[in-house]
Amino acid sequence: MSFDHEALWSARYREAGDDYLFGTAPNKFLAAQSDYFGAGVSVLSVADGEGRNSVWLAEQGCAVTATEISPVGLEKAARLARNRYVAVDFVQADILNWTWPQNAFDAVVGIFIQFAGPAERPRLLAGMKEAVKPGGLLLLQGYTPDQLKFRTGGPSAVENLYTAALLREIFADWEILLLREHEEVIEEGRAHAGHSALIDLLARKP
């Protein structure tokens, strides 16, 4: 378990108190893909934070597993699930040092998981790809380097950010259903708020 990441995120979630740092509504891009999620669909939500995305997926009828490094985040996520009357299998895990399940999920979701730098990102994304069943989906949303102009969320290290060329190369062996860079105003709690430079990926495993 990476103590630094755990301590950092626990402090951020604890500082938010009873509020949720990124809000309790699902990520807009994830929610827009609702046609892919329904009863019986198994989903892994990676670095799920305080539960907004995993709880929404469970509300769609999915069988959801959610990883998060911070016990504070997990506690708040479990509270959100109870309040919404859904079940999520929450797992405390450092996904940069985790044994990924193999061919286990119909979909794997990573929303703003750009704490991984260039040295760690290939291992992280390879693990996520391995966890998807053949024919299953991987969904990512993150920030592009243009986000550094706006500073409305995300890391300050440009090397942690995604470009279409980067993701196209990493997913060259998959069917890319959607890949777009765009700018949009987002409102996700107080941590992601304002004009943002975003990138969306939806890809299918062969």
Coordinates of C-alpha atoms in Angstrom, one line a residue:
M1 CA 0.0 0.0 0.0
S2 CA 1.4 3.4 -1.0
F3 CA 1.3 5.4 2.2
D4 CA 1.8 8.7 0.5
H5 CA -1.2 8.4 -1.9
E6 CA -3.3 7.0 0.9
A7 CA -2.4 9.8 3.3
L8 CA -2.9 12.5 0.6
W9 CA -6.4 11.3 -0.5
S10 CA -7.5 10.5 3.1
A11 CA -6.6 14.1 4.1
R12 CA -8.6 15.5 1.1
Y13 CA -11.7 13.5 1.8
R14 CA -11.5 14.1 5.5
E15 CA -11.2 17.9 5.0
A16 CA -14.4 17.8 3.0
G17 CA -16.2 16.7 6.1
D18 CA -19.8 15.5 5.4
D19 CA -19.6 17.0 1.9
Y20 CA -18.3 15.0 -1.0
L21 CA -15.2 16.4 -2.6
F22 CA -16.3 15.6 -6.2
G23 CA -20.1 15.6 -5.4
T24 CA -22.4 12.7 -5.3
A25 CA -23.7 12.8 -8.9
P26 CA -22.1 10.5 -11.4
N27 CA -19.5 11.7 -13.9
K28 CA -21.4 13.2 -16.9
F29 CA -19.5 11.2 -19.5
L30 CA -20.1 7.9 -17.6
A31 CA -23.8 8.7 -17.2
A32 CA -24.0 9.4 -21.0
Q33 CA -23.0 5.8 -21.6
S34 CA -25.9 4.4 -19.6
D35 CA -27.0 2.2 -22.6
Y36 CA -24.0 0.0 -21.9
F37 CA -24.8 -0.5 -18.2
G38 CA -27.8 -2.5 -16.8
A39 CA -28.9 -5.5 -14.8
G40 CA -26.2 -8.2 -14.6
V41 CA -23.4 -6.2 -16.1
S42 CA -20.2 -6.6 -14.1
V43 CA -18.2 -3.4 -13.7
L44 CA -15.0 -2.4 -12.0
S45 CA -14.7 1.3 -11.0
V46 CA -11.0 2.1 -10.5
A47 CA -9.8 4.6 -7.9
D48 CA -13.5 5.3 -7.1
G49 CA -13.0 7.9 -4.4
E50 CA -16.1 8.7 -2.4
G51 CA -18.4 6.5 -4.4
R52 CA -20.3 8.7 -6.8
N53 CA -19.6 6.6 -9.9
S54 CA -19.8 3.1 -8.4
V55 CA -23.1 3.9 -6.6
W56 CA -24.6 5.2 -9.8
L57 CA -23.5 2.1 -11.6
A58 CA -25.1 -0.1 -8.9
E59 CA -28.3 2.0 -9.3
Q60 CA -28.4 0.9 -13.0
G61 CA -28.5 -2.7 -11.8
C62 CA -24.8 -3.5 -12.4
A63 CA -22.7 -5.8 -10.2
V64 CA -20.1 -3.3 -9.1
T65 CA -16.6 -3.7 -7.6
A66 CA -14.9 -0.4 -6.7
T67 CA -11.3 0.1 -5.6
E68 CA -10.0 3.0 -3.6
I69 CA -6.8 3.5 -1.7
S70 CA -8.2 5.8 1.0
P71 CA -10.1 4.2 3.9
V72 CA -11.8 7.6 4.5
G73 CA -13.0 7.6 0.9
L74 CA -14.2 4.1 1.3
E75 CA -16.1 4.9 4.4
K76 CA -17.9 7.8 2.7
A77 CA -18.6 5.7 -0.4
A78 CA -20.1 3.0 1.8
R79 CA -22.3 5.6 3.4
L80 CA -23.5 6.9 0.0
A81 CA -24.3 3.4 -1.1
R82 CA -26.3 2.8 2.1
N83 CA -28.2 6.0 1.6
R84 CA -29.0 5.1 -2.0
Y85 CA -30.0 1.5 -1.0
V86 CA -27.5 -0.2 -3.3
A87 CA -24.7 -2.7 -2.8
V88 CA -21.1 -2.2 -4.0
D89 CA -18.2 -4.4 -3.3
F90 CA -15.7 -1.9 -2.0
V91 CA -12.0 -2.9 -2.0
Q92 CA -9.2 -1.0 -0.4
A93 CA -6.3 -1.2 -2.9
D94 CA -3.4 0.7 -4.3
I95 CA -4.0 0.2 -8.0
L96 CA -0.4 1.0 -8.8
N97 CA 0.6 -2.1 -6.9
W98 CA -2.4 -4.5 -7.2
T99 CA -2.9 -7.9 -8.7
W100 CA -5.5 -7.2 -11.3
P101 CA -8.3 -9.8 -12.0
Q102 CA -8.0 -11.4 -15.4
N103 CA -10.8 -11.2 -17.9
A104 CA -13.2 -10.6 -15.0
F105 CA -15.5 -7.7 -15.8
D106 CA -17.9 -6.6 -18.6
A107 CA -16.6 -3.1 -18.2
V108 CA -13.8 -1.3 -16.4
V109 CA -14.2 2.4 -15.6
G110 CA -11.5 5.0 -14.9
I111 CA -12.7 8.6 -14.2
F112 CA -9.9 11.2 -13.6
I113 CA -7.3 8.6 -12.5
Q114 CA -4.3 10.8 -13.6
F115 CA -2.3 10.5 -10.5
A116 CA -0.2 7.9 -12.5
G117 CA 2.9 9.4 -14.2
P118 CA 4.6 8.1 -17.4
A119 CA 6.5 5.4 -15.4
E120 CA 3.4 4.0 -13.8
R121 CA 0.7 4.6 -16.4
P122 CA 1.6 1.7 -18.8
R123 CA 1.3 -0.8 -15.9
L124 CA -1.9 0.8 -14.7
L125 CA -3.6 0.8 -18.1
A126 CA -2.3 -2.7 -18.9
G127 CA -3.9 -4.0 -15.7
M128 CA -7.2 -2.3 -16.5
K129 CA -7.1 -3.8 -20.0
E130 CA -6.4 -7.3 -18.5
A131 CA -9.4 -7.0 -16.2
V132 CA -11.9 -6.6 -19.1
K133 CA -13.5 -9.7 -20.5
P134 CA -13.1 -10.3 -24.2
G135 CA -15.8 -8.2 -25.9
G136 CA -16.0 -6.0 -22.9
L137 CA -15.5 -2.2 -22.5
L138 CA -13.0 0.1 -21.0
L139 CA -14.1 3.7 -20.3
L140 CA -11.8 6.6 -19.4
Q141 CA -12.3 10.3 -18.9
G142 CA -9.4 12.6 -18.1
Y143 CA -7.8 15.9 -18.7
T144 CA -5.7 17.0 -21.7
P145 CA -2.6 19.2 -21.4
D146 CA -4.8 22.2 -22.2
Q147 CA -6.2 21.8 -18.7
L148 CA -3.1 23.4 -17.3
K149 CA -4.4 26.7 -18.7
F150 CA -7.7 26.4 -16.8
R151 CA -6.6 24.9 -13.5
T152 CA -10.1 23.8 -12.6
G153 CA -9.1 20.4 -11.4
G154 CA -6.6 17.6 -12.1
P155 CA -2.9 17.2 -11.7
S156 CA -0.4 20.0 -12.3
A157 CA 2.1 17.7 -14.0
V158 CA 1.6 17.8 -17.8
E159 CA 3.2 14.4 -18.2
N160 CA 0.2 12.8 -16.3
L161 CA -2.3 14.2 -18.8
Y162 CA -3.8 12.3 -21.8
T163 CA -3.7 13.1 -25.5
A164 CA -5.7 11.4 -28.2
A165 CA -2.5 10.2 -29.8
L166 CA -1.3 8.6 -26.5
L167 CA -4.6 6.8 -25.9
R168 CA -4.9 5.7 -29.6
E169 CA -1.4 4.1 -29.3
I170 CA -2.2 2.4 -26.0
F171 CA -5.5 1.0 -27.3
A172 CA -4.2 0.3 -30.8
D173 CA -5.1 -3.4 -30.3
W174 CA -8.7 -2.6 -29.3
E175 CA -11.7 -1.3 -31.1
I176 CA -12.0 2.4 -30.3
L177 CA -15.7 3.3 -30.2
L178 CA -15.2 6.9 -29.1
L179 CA -12.1 9.1 -28.6
R180 CA -12.5 12.8 -28.4
E181 CA -10.8 15.8 -26.9
H182 CA -13.2 18.7 -26.0
E183 CA -13.7 21.6 -23.7
E184 CA -16.7 21.8 -21.4
V185 CA -17.8 23.4 -18.1
I186 CA -18.1 20.7 -15.5
E187 CA -19.5 20.8 -12.0
E188 CA -18.3 17.9 -9.9
G189 CA -18.2 19.1 -6.3
R190 CA -15.7 21.7 -5.4
A191 CA -12.7 19.8 -6.7
H192 CA -13.7 19.7 -10.4
A193 CA -15.5 23.0 -11.2
G194 CA -15.3 25.2 -14.2
H195 CA -14.1 25.3 -17.8
S196 CA -12.1 22.1 -18.4
A197 CA -10.1 20.5 -21.2
L198 CA -11.3 16.9 -21.3
I199 CA -10.7 13.6 -23.2
D200 CA -13.1 10.7 -23.4
L201 CA -12.3 7.1 -24.4
L202 CA -14.6 4.2 -24.9
A203 CA -12.9 1.0 -26.3
R204 CA -13.9 -2.6 -26.8
K205 CA -11.6 -5.5 -26.1
P206 CA -11.2 -8.0 -29.0

